[in-house]
PDB file of C-alpha atoms in Angstrom:
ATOM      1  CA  UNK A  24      70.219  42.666  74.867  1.00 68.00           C
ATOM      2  CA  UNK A  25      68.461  40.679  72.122  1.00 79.00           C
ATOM      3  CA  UNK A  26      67.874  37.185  72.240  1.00 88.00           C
ATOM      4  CA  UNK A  27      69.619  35.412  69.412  1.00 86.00           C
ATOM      5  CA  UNK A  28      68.293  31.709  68.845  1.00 88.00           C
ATOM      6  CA  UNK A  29      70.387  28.999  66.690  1.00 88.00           C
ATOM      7  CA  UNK A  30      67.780  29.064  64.541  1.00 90.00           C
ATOM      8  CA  UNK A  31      68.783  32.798  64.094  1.00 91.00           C
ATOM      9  CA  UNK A  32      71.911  31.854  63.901  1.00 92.00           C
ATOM     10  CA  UNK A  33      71.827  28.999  61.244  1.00 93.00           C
ATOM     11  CA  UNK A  34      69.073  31.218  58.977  1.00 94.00           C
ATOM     12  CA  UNK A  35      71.812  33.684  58.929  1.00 95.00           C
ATOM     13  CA  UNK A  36      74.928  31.287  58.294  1.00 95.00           C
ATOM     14  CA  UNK A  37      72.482  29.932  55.586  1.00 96.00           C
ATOM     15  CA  UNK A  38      72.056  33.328  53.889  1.00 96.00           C
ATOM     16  CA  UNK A  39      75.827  34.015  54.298  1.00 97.00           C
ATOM     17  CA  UNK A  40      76.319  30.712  52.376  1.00 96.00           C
ATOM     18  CA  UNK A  41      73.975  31.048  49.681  1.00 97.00           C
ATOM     19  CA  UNK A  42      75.624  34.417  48.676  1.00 97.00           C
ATOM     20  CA  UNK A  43      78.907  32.867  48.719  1.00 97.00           C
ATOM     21  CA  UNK A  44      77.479  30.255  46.418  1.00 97.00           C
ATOM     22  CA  UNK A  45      76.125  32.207  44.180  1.00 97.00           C
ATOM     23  CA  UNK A  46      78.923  34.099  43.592  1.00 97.00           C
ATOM     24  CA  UNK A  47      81.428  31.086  43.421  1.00 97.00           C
ATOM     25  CA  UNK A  48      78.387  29.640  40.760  1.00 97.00           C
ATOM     26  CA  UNK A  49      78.934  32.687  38.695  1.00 98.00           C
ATOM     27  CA  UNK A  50      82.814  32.368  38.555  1.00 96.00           C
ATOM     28  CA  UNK A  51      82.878  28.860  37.446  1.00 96.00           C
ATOM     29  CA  UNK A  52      80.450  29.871  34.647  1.00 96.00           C
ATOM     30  CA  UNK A  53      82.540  32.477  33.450  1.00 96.00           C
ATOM     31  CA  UNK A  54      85.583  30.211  33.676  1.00 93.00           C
ATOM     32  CA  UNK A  55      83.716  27.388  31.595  1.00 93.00           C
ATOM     33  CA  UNK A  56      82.984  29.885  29.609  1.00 94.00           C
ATOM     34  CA  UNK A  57      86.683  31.045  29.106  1.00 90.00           C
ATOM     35  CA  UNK A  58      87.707  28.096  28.282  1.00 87.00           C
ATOM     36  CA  UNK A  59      85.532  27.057  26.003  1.00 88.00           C
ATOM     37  CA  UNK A  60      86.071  30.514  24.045  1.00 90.00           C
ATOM     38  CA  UNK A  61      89.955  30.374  23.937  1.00 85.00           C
ATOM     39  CA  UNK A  62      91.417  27.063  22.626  1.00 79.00           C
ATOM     40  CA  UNK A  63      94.849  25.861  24.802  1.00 78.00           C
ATOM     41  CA  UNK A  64      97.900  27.545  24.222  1.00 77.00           C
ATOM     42  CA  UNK A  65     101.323  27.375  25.690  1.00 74.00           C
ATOM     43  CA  UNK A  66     101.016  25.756  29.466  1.00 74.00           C
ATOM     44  CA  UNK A  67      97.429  24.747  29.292  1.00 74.00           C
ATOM     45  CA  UNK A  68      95.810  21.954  28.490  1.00 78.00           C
ATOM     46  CA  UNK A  69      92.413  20.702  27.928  1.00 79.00           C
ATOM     47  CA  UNK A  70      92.321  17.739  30.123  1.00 85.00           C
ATOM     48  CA  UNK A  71      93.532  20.211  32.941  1.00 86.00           C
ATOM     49  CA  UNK A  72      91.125  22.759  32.582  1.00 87.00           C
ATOM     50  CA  UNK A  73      88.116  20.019  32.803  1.00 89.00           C
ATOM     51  CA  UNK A  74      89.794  18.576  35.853  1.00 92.00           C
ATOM     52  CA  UNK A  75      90.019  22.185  37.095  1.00 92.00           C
ATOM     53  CA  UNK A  76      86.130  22.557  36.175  1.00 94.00           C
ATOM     54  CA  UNK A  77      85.058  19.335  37.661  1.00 95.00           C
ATOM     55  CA  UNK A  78      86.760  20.061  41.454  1.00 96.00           C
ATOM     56  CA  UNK A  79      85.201  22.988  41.513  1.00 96.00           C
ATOM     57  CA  UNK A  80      81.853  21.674  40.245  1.00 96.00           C
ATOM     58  CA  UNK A  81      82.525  19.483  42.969  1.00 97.00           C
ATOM     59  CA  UNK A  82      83.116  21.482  45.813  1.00 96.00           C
ATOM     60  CA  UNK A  83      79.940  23.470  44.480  1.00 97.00           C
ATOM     61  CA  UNK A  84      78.170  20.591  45.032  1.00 97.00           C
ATOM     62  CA  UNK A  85      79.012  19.597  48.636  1.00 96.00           C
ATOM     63  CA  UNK A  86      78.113  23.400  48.857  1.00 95.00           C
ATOM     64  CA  UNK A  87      74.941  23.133  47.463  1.00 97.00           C
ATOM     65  CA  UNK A  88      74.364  19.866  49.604  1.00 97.00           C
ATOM     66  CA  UNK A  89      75.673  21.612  52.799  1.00 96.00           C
ATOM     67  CA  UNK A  90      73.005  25.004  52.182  1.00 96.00           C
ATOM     68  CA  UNK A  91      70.239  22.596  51.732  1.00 97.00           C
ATOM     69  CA  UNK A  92      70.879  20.508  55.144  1.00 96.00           C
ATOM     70  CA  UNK A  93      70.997  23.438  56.574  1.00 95.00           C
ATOM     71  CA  UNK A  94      67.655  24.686  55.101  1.00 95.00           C
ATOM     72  CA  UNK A  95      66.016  21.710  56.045  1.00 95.00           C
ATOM     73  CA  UNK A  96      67.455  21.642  59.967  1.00 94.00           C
ATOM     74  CA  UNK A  97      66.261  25.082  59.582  1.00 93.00           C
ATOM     75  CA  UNK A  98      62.499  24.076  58.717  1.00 92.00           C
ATOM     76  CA  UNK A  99      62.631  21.350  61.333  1.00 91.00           C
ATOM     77  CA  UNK A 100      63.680  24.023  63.885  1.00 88.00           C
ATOM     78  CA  UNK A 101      60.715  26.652  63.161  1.00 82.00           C
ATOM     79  CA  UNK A 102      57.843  23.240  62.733  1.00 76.00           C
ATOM     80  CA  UNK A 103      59.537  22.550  66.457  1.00 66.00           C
ATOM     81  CA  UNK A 104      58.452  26.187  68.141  1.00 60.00           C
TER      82      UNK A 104
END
């Protein structure tokens, strides 16, 4: 049976979680970029759509802050061995 350390198991978490970053990164750019192309209409509004932009900027950001935490724990783990 292989031996599976937490610093195998954070590296991968942290590789799982950079993905899912990137991919959430890339949505929120397309939907900035939506909105910016098509004025509001009928039940939208501009105010809404930033507000919309900026939690999810948010939570990208607690991401981002999460992954590197991680990265770091991670270095601190492999200068430990």
């Amino acid at each position: 049976m292989a031996h599976v350390t937490a610093g195998d198991a954070l590296a991968y978490s942290l590789k799982r979680e950079q993905a899912q970053f990137a991919e959430e990164a890339e949505r929120l750019a397309k939907q900035a970029a939506y909105i910016a192309a098509n004025p509001p209409g009928d039940g939208r509004t501009v105010s809404g759509d930033v507000t919309r932009l900026i939690q999810e900027a948010s939570f990208l950001l607690k991401r981002a802050a999460t992954i590197e935490a991680g990265t770091e724990a991670l270095g601190l783990m492999n200068t430990e061995k």
